[in-house]
Tab-separated table of C-alpha atoms in Angstrom:
chain	number	residue	atom	x	y	z
A	1	LYS	CA	7.141	-9.078	-12.609
A	2	SER	CA	10.992	-8.426	-12.696
A	3	PHE	CA	10.193	-4.914	-13.877
A	4	MET	CA	7.976	-3.979	-10.665
A	5	GLY	CA	8.834	-0.859	-8.844
A	6	THR	CA	10.632	2.358	-9.754
A	7	PHE	CA	12.520	2.667	-12.843
A	8	SER	CA	13.057	-1.013	-13.289
A	9	LEU	CA	12.846	-0.716	-16.976
A	10	THR	CA	15.299	2.278	-17.367
A	11	LEU	CA	17.743	0.637	-15.150
A	12	SER	CA	17.653	-2.758	-16.973
A	13	MET	CA	18.260	-0.768	-20.180
A	14	ALA	CA	15.269	-2.527	-21.940
A	15	SER	CA	14.117	-1.347	-25.244
A	16	LEU	CA	10.324	-0.956	-25.890
A	17	PRO	CA	8.510	-0.309	-29.017
A	18	PRO	CA	6.530	2.990	-29.309
A	19	LEU	CA	3.378	3.149	-27.383
A	20	ILE	CA	0.190	4.783	-28.553
A	21	ALA	CA	-2.698	5.015	-26.227
A	22	VAL	CA	-6.486	5.207	-26.921
A	23	PRO	CA	-8.589	5.274	-23.789
A	24	THR	CA	-11.968	3.695	-23.518
A	25	THR	CA	-12.944	4.983	-20.292
A	26	ALA	CA	-12.374	8.323	-18.504
A	27	GLY	CA	-10.957	6.978	-16.578
A	28	THR	CA	-7.573	5.729	-15.478
A	29	GLY	CA	-5.499	8.505	-17.144
A	30	SER	CA	-3.096	5.908	-18.177
A	31	GLU	CA	-2.636	7.475	-21.523
A	32	ALA	CA	-0.642	10.374	-19.553
A	33	THR	CA	1.237	8.460	-17.024
A	34	ILE	CA	4.373	6.492	-16.155
A	35	ALA	CA	2.553	3.861	-14.070
A	36	ALA	CA	1.004	0.740	-14.690
A	37	VAL	CA	-0.768	-1.857	-12.165
A	38	ILE	CA	-0.396	-5.566	-12.779
A	39	SER	CA	-2.717	-8.132	-11.034
A	40	PHE	CA	-1.189	-11.367	-9.790
A	41	PRO	CA	-4.391	-13.332	-8.516
A	42	GLU	CA	-2.144	-16.209	-7.357
A	43	GLU	CA	-0.517	-13.884	-4.833
A	44	GLU	CA	-3.901	-11.747	-4.178
A	45	LYS	CA	-1.704	-8.851	-4.907
A	46	LYS	CA	-1.209	-5.979	-7.445
A	47	TYR	CA	2.124	-4.635	-8.298
A	48	THR	CA	3.048	-1.336	-9.770
A	49	VAL	CA	5.515	-0.485	-12.506
A	50	VAL	CA	6.744	3.105	-12.624
A	51	ASP	CA	8.858	4.047	-15.327
A	52	PRO	CA	9.041	6.575	-17.819
A	53	LYS	CA	9.625	4.145	-20.692
A	54	ILE	CA	5.972	2.971	-20.431
A	55	CYS	CA	4.493	6.530	-20.879
A	56	PRO	CA	2.727	6.853	-24.203
A	57	SER	CA	4.291	8.913	-26.895
A	58	VAL	CA	0.730	9.604	-28.593
A	59	ALA	CA	-2.807	9.737	-27.051
A	60	PHE	CA	-5.978	9.588	-29.005
A	61	LEU	CA	-8.945	10.960	-26.931
A	62	ASP	CA	-12.097	9.711	-29.123
A	63	PRO	CA	-15.517	10.325	-27.102
A	64	ALA	CA	-17.304	8.141	-29.843
A	65	LEU	CA	-15.554	5.143	-28.211
A	66	LEU	CA	-17.244	6.182	-24.935
A	67	GLU	CA	-20.650	6.464	-26.181
A	68	LYS	CA	-22.055	2.934	-25.308
A	69	LEU	CA	-19.990	2.805	-21.885
A	70	PRO	CA	-22.416	1.677	-19.191
A	71	PRO	CA	-23.468	4.266	-16.546
A	72	GLY	CA	-21.894	2.382	-13.797
A	73	ILE	CA	-18.514	1.990	-15.440
A	74	THR	CA	-18.914	5.772	-16.448
A	75	ALA	CA	-19.392	6.504	-12.720
A	76	CYS	CA	-16.551	4.636	-11.281
A	77	THR	CA	-14.093	5.661	-13.814
A	78	GLY	CA	-15.074	9.315	-13.626
A	79	VAL	CA	-14.708	9.270	-9.938
A	80	ASP	CA	-11.167	7.459	-10.490
A	81	ALA	CA	-10.134	10.556	-12.339
A	82	LEU	CA	-11.536	12.680	-9.596
A	83	THR	CA	-9.439	10.722	-7.254
A	84	HIS	CA	-6.285	11.347	-9.194
A	85	ALA	CA	-7.149	15.163	-9.364
A	86	VAL	CA	-7.551	15.430	-5.628
A	87	GLU	CA	-4.935	13.259	-4.348
A	88	SER	CA	-2.389	14.842	-6.606
A	89	TYR	CA	-3.440	18.458	-5.594
A	90	VAL	CA	-3.321	17.672	-1.726
A	91	GLY	CA	-0.016	15.714	-1.866
A	92	VAL	CA	3.145	17.406	-0.972
A	93	TRP	CA	4.763	16.668	-4.162
A	94	ARG	CA	2.596	19.117	-6.147
A	95	ASN	CA	3.707	22.017	-7.775
A	96	SER	CA	2.284	25.085	-9.862
A	97	THR	CA	2.029	22.843	-12.953
A	98	THR	CA	0.539	19.885	-11.500
A	99	SER	CA	-1.711	22.016	-9.322
A	100	GLU	CA	-3.157	23.734	-12.756
A	101	TYR	CA	-3.966	20.100	-14.022
A	102	SER	CA	-5.642	18.923	-10.973
A	103	LEU	CA	-7.962	21.962	-10.648
A	104	LYS	CA	-8.889	21.750	-14.507
A	105	ALA	CA	-9.693	18.229	-14.062
A	106	THR	CA	-11.632	18.669	-10.902
A	107	LYS	CA	-13.775	21.706	-12.584
A	108	ALA	CA	-14.459	19.556	-15.609
A	109	ILE	CA	-15.334	16.239	-13.657
A	110	PHE	CA	-17.949	18.093	-11.367
A	111	LYS	CA	-19.438	19.841	-14.522
A	112	HIS	CA	-19.781	16.855	-16.732
A	113	LEU	CA	-19.698	13.661	-14.919
A	114	ARG	CA	-23.293	13.401	-13.884
A	115	THR	CA	-24.102	14.409	-17.515
A	116	CYS	CA	-22.365	11.373	-18.696
A	117	TYR	CA	-23.809	9.219	-16.378
A	118	ALA	CA	-27.369	10.184	-17.135
A	119	ASN	CA	-26.807	10.388	-21.054
A	120	GLY	CA	-23.737	8.643	-22.282
A	121	SER	CA	-24.621	9.952	-25.973
A	122	ASP	CA	-23.773	13.611	-24.974
A	123	MET	CA	-20.458	13.557	-26.787
A	124	ASN	CA	-19.461	17.143	-25.711
A	125	ALA	CA	-19.582	15.964	-22.019
A	126	ARG	CA	-17.848	12.839	-23.009
A	127	GLN	CA	-15.069	14.841	-24.822
A	128	GLU	CA	-14.631	16.964	-21.805
A	129	LEU	CA	-14.634	14.144	-19.326
A	130	LEU	CA	-11.790	12.467	-21.535
A	131	LYS	CA	-9.727	15.643	-21.283
A	132	ALA	CA	-10.241	15.844	-17.503
A	133	SER	CA	-9.216	12.334	-17.159
A	134	PHE	CA	-5.958	13.069	-19.032
A	135	ASN	CA	-5.340	16.285	-17.169
A	136	ALA	CA	-5.532	14.295	-13.875
A	137	GLY	CA	-3.334	11.635	-15.397
A	138	VAL	CA	-0.738	14.351	-16.015
A	139	ALA	CA	-0.948	15.576	-12.552
A	140	PHE	CA	-0.692	12.424	-10.746
A	141	THR	CA	1.962	10.915	-12.671
A	142	ARG	CA	4.250	13.665	-11.363
A	143	ALA	CA	2.752	14.343	-7.991
A	144	SER	CA	1.318	10.965	-7.243
A	145	VAL	CA	-1.707	9.710	-5.126
A	146	GLY	CA	-2.374	8.711	-1.481
A	147	TYR	CA	-4.242	6.625	0.789
A	148	VAL	CA	-7.313	6.272	-1.458
A	149	HIS	CA	-5.292	4.211	-3.875
A	150	ALA	CA	-3.303	2.515	-1.179
A	151	ILE	CA	-6.657	1.119	0.302
A	152	ALA	CA	-8.257	0.720	-3.273
A	153	HIS	CA	-5.366	-1.364	-4.453
A	154	GLN	CA	-6.003	-3.976	-1.621
A	155	PHE	CA	-9.749	-4.290	-2.328
A	156	GLY	CA	-8.754	-4.981	-6.102
A	157	ALA	CA	-6.111	-7.349	-5.383
A	158	LEU	CA	-8.081	-9.546	-2.552
A	159	TYR	CA	-11.741	-9.000	-3.868
A	160	HIS	CA	-11.514	-8.080	-7.516
A	161	THR	CA	-13.367	-4.805	-6.915
A	162	PRO	CA	-13.054	-2.698	-10.040
A	163	HIS	CA	-10.336	-0.056	-9.284
A	164	GLY	CA	-12.626	3.014	-9.916
A	165	MET	CA	-15.303	1.681	-7.802
A	166	ALA	CA	-12.809	1.029	-4.908
A	167	ASN	CA	-11.439	4.573	-5.163
A	168	ALA	CA	-15.078	5.959	-5.171
A	169	MET	CA	-15.851	3.861	-2.075
A	170	VAL	CA	-12.798	5.130	-0.331
A	171	LEU	CA	-12.442	8.749	-1.435
A	172	PRO	CA	-15.093	10.271	0.934
A	173	TYR	CA	-13.487	8.713	4.120
A	174	ILE	CA	-9.956	9.972	3.327
A	175	LEU	CA	-11.425	13.358	2.399
A	176	ASP	CA	-12.903	13.299	6.239
A	177	PHE	CA	-9.527	12.092	7.459
A	178	TYR	CA	-7.705	15.008	5.729
A	179	ARG	CA	-10.137	17.692	6.465
A	180	ALA	CA	-8.523	19.220	9.359
A	181	GLY	CA	-5.110	19.499	7.873
A	182	CYS	CA	-6.069	20.243	3.993
A	183	THR	CA	-8.489	23.362	4.415
A	184	ASP	CA	-6.795	25.469	1.923
A	185	ALA	CA	-6.339	22.876	-0.521
A	186	PHE	CA	-9.894	21.635	-0.252
A	187	ALA	CA	-11.029	25.230	-0.470
A	188	ASP	CA	-9.188	25.531	-4.017
A	189	LEU	CA	-10.822	22.411	-5.114
A	190	ALA	CA	-14.244	23.692	-3.970
A	191	ILE	CA	-13.724	26.819	-6.044
A	192	ALA	CA	-12.693	24.696	-9.137
A	193	ALA	CA	-15.702	22.377	-8.629
A	194	GLY	CA	-18.106	25.500	-8.566
A	195	PHE	CA	-19.150	25.574	-4.896
A	196	GLY	CA	-17.903	28.949	-3.978
A	197	SER	CA	-15.409	31.855	-4.943
A	198	LYS	CA	-12.078	33.129	-3.491
A	199	GLY	CA	-13.990	35.624	-1.107
A	200	ASP	CA	-15.632	32.782	0.774
A	201	SER	CA	-14.244	31.469	4.004
A	202	PRO	CA	-11.940	28.746	3.288
A	203	ASP	CA	-13.392	26.475	6.151
A	204	VAL	CA	-16.739	26.833	4.633
A	205	LEU	CA	-15.418	26.096	1.071
A	206	ALA	CA	-13.487	23.008	2.319
A	207	ASP	CA	-16.672	21.687	3.909
A	208	GLN	CA	-18.553	22.186	0.590
A	209	PHE	CA	-16.105	20.375	-1.318
A	210	VAL	CA	-16.229	17.332	1.022
A	211	GLN	CA	-19.925	17.430	1.106
A	212	GLY	CA	-20.296	17.908	-2.824
A	213	THR	CA	-18.067	15.036	-3.496
A	214	LYS	CA	-20.177	12.790	-1.235
A	215	ASP	CA	-23.445	14.001	-3.087
A	216	LEU	CA	-21.621	13.193	-6.392
A	217	ILE	CA	-20.835	9.843	-5.260
A	218	ARG	CA	-24.332	9.296	-3.831
A	219	ASP	CA	-25.877	10.468	-7.053
A	220	LEU	CA	-23.715	8.036	-9.015
A	221	GLU	CA	-24.818	5.286	-6.822
A	222	ILE	CA	-21.498	3.727	-5.657
A	223	PRO	CA	-21.741	0.650	-3.646
A	224	GLY	CA	-21.272	1.205	0.022
A	225	PHE	CA	-19.411	-2.134	0.905
A	226	VAL	CA	-16.906	-4.596	-0.756
A	227	LYS	CA	-18.462	-7.723	-1.650
A	228	GLY	CA	-17.043	-10.603	0.358
A	229	LEU	CA	-14.956	-8.519	2.639
A	230	SER	CA	-15.102	-10.003	6.282
A	231	ALA	CA	-13.917	-8.149	9.430
A	232	SER	CA	-11.384	-10.843	10.126
A	233	ARG	CA	-9.281	-9.476	7.189
A	234	VAL	CA	-9.644	-5.713	8.023
A	235	ALA	CA	-6.227	-5.728	9.881
A	236	GLU	CA	-4.420	-7.376	7.150
A	237	ILE	CA	-5.800	-5.136	4.514
A	238	ALA	CA	-4.945	-2.029	6.588
A	239	GLU	CA	-1.237	-3.230	6.924
A	240	ARG	CA	-0.987	-3.828	3.208
A	241	ALA	CA	-2.188	-0.457	2.598
A	242	ILE	CA	-0.236	1.403	4.919
A	243	ASN	CA	2.923	-0.576	3.563
A	244	GLU	CA	2.111	0.550	0.242
A	245	ALA	CA	1.444	4.330	1.177
A	246	HIS	CA	4.611	4.606	3.252
A	247	GLY	CA	7.020	2.787	1.162
A	248	ASP	CA	7.380	-0.454	3.136
A	249	THR	CA	6.483	-2.791	0.202
A	250	PHE	CA	10.008	-3.995	-0.652
A	251	GLN	CA	12.488	-5.455	1.763
A	252	PHE	CA	16.188	-4.495	1.605
A	253	SER	CA	17.285	-8.140	1.625
A	254	ALA	CA	15.363	-8.852	-1.372
A	255	SER	CA	15.510	-5.884	-3.667
A	256	PRO	CA	17.859	-3.411	-2.170
A	257	MET	CA	17.424	-0.842	-5.206
A	258	GLN	CA	13.730	-1.035	-5.150
A	259	TYR	CA	13.691	-0.764	-1.304
A	260	LEU	CA	15.622	2.589	-1.684
A	261	LEU	CA	13.586	4.005	-4.583
A	262	ASP	CA	10.108	3.308	-2.923
A	263	THR	CA	9.284	6.622	-1.400
A	264	GLY	CA	5.696	5.815	-0.729
A	265	TYR	CA	3.075	8.191	-1.472
A	266	PRO	CA	3.363	12.061	-0.657
A	267	VAL	CA	0.415	12.068	1.824
A	268	PRO	CA	-0.402	15.525	3.546
A	269	ILE	CA	-1.316	13.799	6.941
A	270	TYR	CA	-0.052	10.494	8.297
A	271	MET	CA	-2.233	7.784	8.858
A	272	THR	CA	-1.624	5.102	11.584
A	273	GLN	CA	-2.395	1.449	11.224
A	274	GLN	CA	-5.380	1.778	13.716
A	275	GLN	CA	-6.812	4.828	11.688
A	276	CYS	CA	-6.633	2.791	8.500
A	277	GLU	CA	-8.218	-0.302	10.121
A	278	SER	CA	-11.248	2.029	11.212
A	279	ILE	CA	-11.630	3.201	7.631
A	280	VAL	CA	-11.178	-0.446	6.230
A	281	ALA	CA	-13.893	-1.591	8.582
A	282	LYS	CA	-16.492	0.567	6.894
A	283	PHE	CA	-16.584	-1.478	3.931
A	284	VAL	CA	-17.242	-4.888	5.421
A	285	ASP	CA	-19.970	-6.961	3.657
A	286	PRO	CA	-22.872	-7.057	5.798
A	287	SER	CA	-23.437	-10.774	4.558
A	288	ALA	CA	-19.718	-12.000	5.019
A	289	ASN	CA	-19.104	-14.160	8.065
A	290	SER	CA	-15.983	-13.454	10.406
A	291	THR	CA	-14.252	-16.646	8.927
A	292	SER	CA	-14.801	-16.251	5.125
A	293	LYS	CA	-11.736	-15.408	3.196
A	294	LEU	CA	-13.383	-14.065	-0.164
Protein backbone atom coordinates (compact mmCIF):
# COMPACT_ATOMS: atom_id res chain seq x y z
CA LYS A 1 0.00 0.00 0.00
CA SER A 2 2.96 2.32 0.58
CA PHE A 3 3.65 2.16 -3.17
CA MET A 4 0.20 3.29 -4.32
CA GLY A 5 0.03 6.35 -6.49
CA THR A 6 2.42 7.58 -9.13
CA PHE A 7 6.17 6.83 -9.23
CA SER A 8 6.28 5.71 -5.59
CA LEU A 9 8.54 2.76 -6.43
CA THR A 10 10.93 4.95 -8.38
CA LEU A 11 11.00 7.61 -5.67
CA SER A 12 11.67 4.97 -3.02
CA MET A 13 14.64 3.62 -5.01
CA ALA A 14 13.17 0.13 -4.56
CA SER A 15 14.85 -2.68 -6.47
CA LEU A 16 12.62 -5.17 -8.28
CA PRO A 17 13.47 -8.42 -10.08
CA PRO A 18 12.89 -8.69 -13.86
CA LEU A 19 9.23 -9.14 -14.76
CA ILE A 20 8.04 -11.42 -17.57
CA ALA A 21 4.32 -11.31 -18.38
CA VAL A 22 2.22 -14.12 -19.89
CA PRO A 23 -1.36 -12.85 -20.35
CA THR A 24 -4.16 -15.37 -19.94
CA THR A 25 -6.87 -13.03 -21.19
CA ALA A 26 -7.14 -10.47 -23.95
CA GLY A 27 -7.48 -8.33 -22.00
CA THR A 28 -6.14 -6.01 -19.53
CA GLY A 29 -3.03 -5.15 -21.50
CA SER A 30 -1.08 -5.39 -18.25
CA GLU A 31 1.83 -6.93 -20.10
CA ALA A 32 2.44 -3.55 -21.73
CA THR A 33 1.59 -1.09 -18.95
CA ILE A 34 3.15 0.71 -16.02
CA ALA A 35 -0.04 0.36 -13.97
CA ALA A 36 -1.40 -2.16 -11.50
CA VAL A 37 -4.66 -2.11 -9.55
CA ILE A 38 -4.69 -3.58 -6.04
CA SER A 39 -7.90 -4.40 -4.15
CA PHE A 40 -8.34 -3.66 -0.46
CA PRO A 41 -11.63 -5.40 0.39
CA GLU A 42 -11.59 -4.25 4.00
CA GLU A 43 -11.70 -0.64 2.77
CA GLU A 44 -13.97 -1.34 -0.20
CA LYS A 45 -11.42 0.42 -2.39
CA LYS A 46 -9.04 -0.23 -5.22
CA TYR A 47 -5.71 1.58 -5.37
CA THR A 48 -3.46 2.01 -8.36
CA VAL A 49 0.30 1.73 -8.58
CA VAL A 50 1.69 3.62 -11.57
CA ASP A 51 5.40 3.26 -12.11
CA PRO A 52 7.74 2.31 -14.97
CA LYS A 53 9.39 -0.22 -12.68
CA ILE A 54 6.40 -2.56 -12.94
CA CYS A 55 6.31 -2.57 -16.73
CA PRO A 56 7.27 -6.09 -17.87
CA SER A 57 10.53 -6.50 -19.74
CA VAL A 58 9.17 -9.35 -21.86
CA ALA A 59 5.65 -10.44 -22.82
CA PHE A 60 4.68 -13.80 -24.35
CA LEU A 61 1.40 -13.74 -26.27
CA ASP A 62 0.32 -17.38 -26.62
CA PRO A 63 -3.23 -17.90 -27.94
CA ALA A 64 -3.23 -21.53 -26.80
CA LEU A 65 -3.55 -20.29 -23.22
CA LEU A 66 -6.87 -18.67 -24.11
CA GLU A 67 -8.47 -21.55 -25.99
CA LYS A 68 -10.60 -22.70 -23.03
CA LEU A 69 -11.38 -19.21 -21.77
CA PRO A 70 -15.16 -19.08 -21.19
CA PRO A 71 -17.18 -16.90 -23.58
CA GLY A 72 -18.26 -14.53 -20.82
CA ILE A 73 -14.70 -13.78 -19.75
CA THR A 74 -13.65 -13.53 -23.39
CA ALA A 75 -16.36 -10.93 -23.94
CA CYS A 76 -15.68 -8.80 -20.87
CA THR A 77 -11.92 -8.76 -21.22
CA GLY A 78 -12.25 -8.02 -24.92
CA VAL A 79 -14.37 -4.95 -24.21
CA ASP A 80 -11.87 -3.99 -21.51
CA ALA A 81 -9.25 -3.82 -24.26
CA LEU A 82 -11.65 -1.82 -26.44
CA THR A 83 -12.20 0.61 -23.58
CA HIS A 84 -8.44 1.10 -23.31
CA ALA A 85 -8.26 1.80 -27.03
CA VAL A 86 -11.16 4.24 -26.99
CA GLU A 87 -10.30 6.16 -23.83
CA SER A 88 -6.65 6.51 -24.83
CA TYR A 89 -7.72 7.81 -28.25
CA VAL A 90 -10.21 10.44 -27.11
CA GLY A 91 -8.13 11.66 -24.15
CA VAL A 92 -6.13 14.87 -24.37
CA TRP A 93 -2.81 13.14 -23.66
CA ARG A 94 -2.85 11.14 -26.87
CA ASN A 95 -0.10 11.57 -29.45
CA SER A 96 0.58 10.20 -32.92
CA THR A 97 2.17 7.03 -31.55
CA THR A 98 -0.56 6.18 -29.04
CA SER A 99 -3.21 7.02 -31.62
CA GLU A 100 -1.76 4.46 -34.03
CA TYR A 101 -1.84 1.76 -31.35
CA SER A 102 -5.39 2.71 -30.32
CA LEU A 103 -6.73 2.50 -33.86
CA LYS A 104 -4.96 -0.80 -34.58
CA ALA A 105 -6.47 -2.27 -31.42
CA THR A 106 -9.95 -0.98 -32.26
CA LYS A 107 -9.81 -2.48 -35.75
CA ALA A 108 -8.77 -5.91 -34.49
CA ILE A 109 -11.25 -6.02 -31.62
CA PHE A 110 -14.25 -5.28 -33.83
CA LYS A 111 -13.00 -7.81 -36.36
CA HIS A 112 -12.19 -10.69 -34.03
CA LEU A 113 -13.99 -10.39 -30.66
CA ARG A 114 -17.30 -11.80 -31.82
CA THR A 115 -15.42 -14.72 -33.41
CA CYS A 116 -13.58 -15.51 -30.19
CA TYR A 117 -16.82 -15.23 -28.23
CA ALA A 118 -18.55 -17.74 -30.51
CA ASN A 119 -15.59 -20.03 -31.13
CA GLY A 120 -12.79 -19.94 -28.60
CA SER A 121 -10.80 -22.50 -30.56
CA ASP A 122 -10.14 -20.09 -33.44
CA MET A 123 -6.45 -19.58 -32.76
CA ASN A 124 -6.00 -16.90 -35.39
CA ALA A 125 -8.74 -14.77 -33.85
CA ARG A 126 -7.34 -15.41 -30.38
CA GLN A 127 -3.87 -14.33 -31.52
CA GLU A 128 -5.19 -11.16 -33.13
CA LEU A 129 -7.17 -10.30 -30.01
CA LEU A 130 -4.08 -10.81 -27.86
CA LYS A 131 -2.16 -8.41 -30.07
CA ALA A 132 -5.03 -5.94 -29.90
CA SER A 133 -5.01 -6.09 -26.11
CA PHE A 134 -1.26 -5.50 -26.11
CA ASN A 135 -1.60 -2.56 -28.51
CA ALA A 136 -4.36 -1.01 -26.42
CA GLY A 137 -2.15 -1.47 -23.36
CA VAL A 138 0.71 0.37 -25.06
CA ALA A 139 -1.69 3.19 -25.91
CA PHE A 140 -3.30 3.70 -22.54
CA THR A 141 -0.15 3.33 -20.45
CA ARG A 142 0.97 6.55 -22.15
CA ALA A 143 -2.33 8.30 -22.91
CA SER A 144 -4.27 7.06 -19.85
CA VAL A 145 -7.99 6.32 -19.52
CA GLY A 146 -11.10 8.22 -18.42
CA TYR A 147 -14.53 8.14 -16.83
CA VAL A 148 -15.30 4.55 -17.85
CA HIS A 149 -12.47 3.31 -15.67
CA ALA A 150 -13.21 5.79 -12.88
CA ILE A 151 -16.76 4.45 -12.50
CA ALA A 152 -15.85 0.80 -13.17
CA HIS A 153 -13.22 0.83 -10.43
CA GLN A 154 -15.91 1.74 -7.89
CA PHE A 155 -18.17 -1.10 -9.01
CA GLY A 156 -15.27 -3.50 -8.64
CA ALA A 157 -14.24 -2.23 -5.23
CA LEU A 158 -17.72 -2.10 -3.71
CA TYR A 159 -19.55 -4.93 -5.48
CA HIS A 160 -16.72 -7.13 -6.79
CA THR A 161 -17.90 -6.63 -10.36
CA PRO A 162 -15.19 -8.03 -12.65
CA HIS A 163 -13.28 -5.11 -14.12
CA GLY A 164 -13.88 -5.97 -17.76
CA MET A 165 -17.58 -6.46 -17.13
CA ALA A 166 -17.82 -3.11 -15.34
CA ASN A 167 -16.05 -1.35 -18.21
CA ALA A 168 -18.31 -3.04 -20.75
CA MET A 169 -21.42 -1.91 -18.89
CA VAL A 170 -20.28 1.69 -18.51
CA LEU A 171 -18.65 2.28 -21.92
CA PRO A 172 -21.85 2.94 -23.96
CA TYR A 173 -23.04 5.61 -21.51
CA ILE A 174 -19.70 7.42 -21.56
CA LEU A 175 -19.69 7.31 -25.36
CA ASP A 176 -23.08 9.03 -25.27
CA PHE A 177 -21.73 11.59 -22.82
CA TYR A 178 -18.68 12.30 -25.02
CA ARG A 179 -20.54 12.22 -28.33
CA ALA A 180 -21.05 15.96 -28.94
CA GLY A 181 -17.45 16.87 -28.17
CA CYS A 182 -15.62 13.94 -29.76
CA THR A 183 -17.06 13.81 -33.27
CA ASP A 184 -13.74 13.68 -35.11
CA ALA A 185 -12.20 11.14 -32.73
CA PHE A 186 -15.26 8.90 -32.91
CA ALA A 187 -15.23 9.21 -36.70
CA ASP A 188 -11.63 7.96 -36.76
CA LEU A 189 -12.55 5.06 -34.50
CA ALA A 190 -15.52 4.24 -36.72
CA ILE A 191 -13.28 4.00 -39.77
CA ALA A 192 -10.87 1.76 -37.86
CA ALA A 193 -13.79 -0.43 -36.76
CA GLY A 194 -14.97 -0.83 -40.35
CA PHE A 195 -18.10 1.32 -40.22
CA GLY A 196 -17.20 3.66 -43.07
CA SER A 197 -14.46 5.53 -44.89
CA LYS A 198 -12.79 8.94 -44.77
CA GLY A 199 -15.18 10.39 -47.35
CA ASP A 200 -18.19 9.89 -45.08
CA SER A 201 -19.70 12.55 -42.86
CA PRO A 202 -17.88 12.75 -39.48
CA ASP A 203 -21.21 13.04 -37.68
CA VAL A 204 -22.57 9.95 -39.39
CA LEU A 205 -19.37 8.03 -38.66
CA ALA A 206 -19.39 9.11 -35.02
CA ASP A 207 -22.98 7.93 -34.59
CA GLN A 208 -22.11 4.65 -36.28
CA PHE A 209 -19.25 4.07 -33.88
CA VAL A 210 -21.41 4.68 -30.83
CA GLN A 211 -24.17 2.43 -32.14
CA GLY A 212 -21.70 -0.18 -33.36
CA THR A 213 -20.15 -0.37 -29.90
CA LYS A 214 -23.58 -0.77 -28.31
CA ASP A 215 -24.41 -3.52 -30.81
CA LEU A 216 -21.16 -5.33 -29.99
CA ILE A 217 -21.83 -5.18 -26.25
CA ARG A 218 -25.40 -6.39 -26.81
CA ASP A 219 -24.17 -9.32 -28.91
CA LEU A 220 -21.70 -10.24 -26.17
CA GLU A 221 -24.57 -10.39 -23.65
CA ILE A 222 -23.02 -8.01 -21.15
CA PRO A 223 -25.20 -7.53 -18.01
CA GLY A 224 -27.13 -4.31 -17.66
CA PHE A 225 -26.87 -3.69 -13.90
CA VAL A 226 -24.51 -4.13 -10.97
CA LYS A 227 -25.65 -6.91 -8.70
CA GLY A 228 -26.49 -5.51 -5.28
CA LEU A 229 -26.20 -1.84 -6.20
CA SER A 230 -28.91 0.17 -4.46
CA ALA A 231 -30.04 3.71 -5.20
CA SER A 232 -28.83 4.82 -1.77
CA ARG A 233 -25.19 4.45 -2.83
CA VAL A 234 -25.34 6.19 -6.20
CA ALA A 235 -24.12 9.55 -4.89
CA GLU A 236 -21.24 7.97 -2.98
CA ILE A 237 -20.07 5.98 -6.00
CA ALA A 238 -20.31 9.01 -8.27
CA GLU A 239 -18.28 11.11 -5.82
CA ARG A 240 -15.58 8.46 -5.62
CA ALA A 241 -15.46 8.15 -9.40
CA ILE A 242 -15.24 11.91 -9.93
CA ASN A 243 -12.46 12.19 -7.33
CA GLU A 244 -10.49 9.49 -9.13
CA ALA A 245 -11.00 10.98 -12.57
CA HIS A 246 -10.24 14.54 -11.49
CA GLY A 247 -7.15 13.76 -9.42
CA ASP A 248 -8.67 14.33 -5.98
CA THR A 249 -7.90 10.93 -4.45
CA PHE A 250 -5.04 12.08 -2.22
CA GLN A 251 -5.10 14.75 0.47
CA PHE A 252 -2.12 17.10 0.66
CA SER A 253 -1.84 16.69 4.42
CA ALA A 254 -1.58 12.90 4.14
CA SER A 255 0.64 12.60 1.06
CA PRO A 256 1.96 15.87 -0.39
CA MET A 257 3.93 14.18 -3.18
CA GLN A 258 1.05 11.99 -4.38
CA TYR A 259 -1.30 14.97 -4.13
CA LEU A 260 0.94 16.84 -6.56
CA LEU A 261 1.49 13.84 -8.87
CA ASP A 262 -2.17 12.81 -9.07
CA THR A 263 -3.16 14.56 -12.29
CA GLY A 264 -6.35 12.55 -12.72
CA TYR A 265 -7.47 11.32 -16.13
CA PRO A 266 -7.11 13.39 -19.33
CA VAL A 267 -10.81 13.33 -20.17
CA PRO A 268 -11.95 15.26 -23.26
CA ILE A 269 -15.09 16.61 -21.61
CA TYR A 270 -15.52 17.50 -17.94
CA MET A 271 -18.23 15.62 -16.03
CA THR A 272 -20.01 17.02 -13.00
CA GLN A 273 -21.04 15.08 -9.92
CA GLN A 274 -24.69 15.29 -10.98
CA GLN A 275 -23.94 13.99 -14.47
CA CYS A 276 -21.96 11.10 -13.00
CA GLU A 277 -24.81 10.25 -10.63
CA SER A 278 -27.22 10.06 -13.57
CA ILE A 279 -24.95 7.50 -15.23
CA VAL A 280 -24.30 5.44 -12.10
CA ALA A 281 -28.04 5.30 -11.45
CA LYS A 282 -28.46 3.35 -14.71
CA PHE A 283 -26.85 0.33 -13.04
CA VAL A 284 -29.00 0.03 -9.92
CA ASP A 285 -30.00 -3.57 -9.29
CA PRO A 286 -33.80 -3.82 -9.66
CA SER A 287 -33.89 -6.36 -6.82
CA ALA A 288 -31.81 -4.24 -4.38
CA ASN A 289 -33.72 -2.23 -1.79
CA SER A 290 -32.74 1.33 -0.99
CA THR A 291 -31.11 0.47 2.32
CA SER A 292 -28.99 -2.53 1.33
CA LYS A 293 -25.23 -2.01 1.44
CA LEU A 294 -24.14 -4.80 -0.88
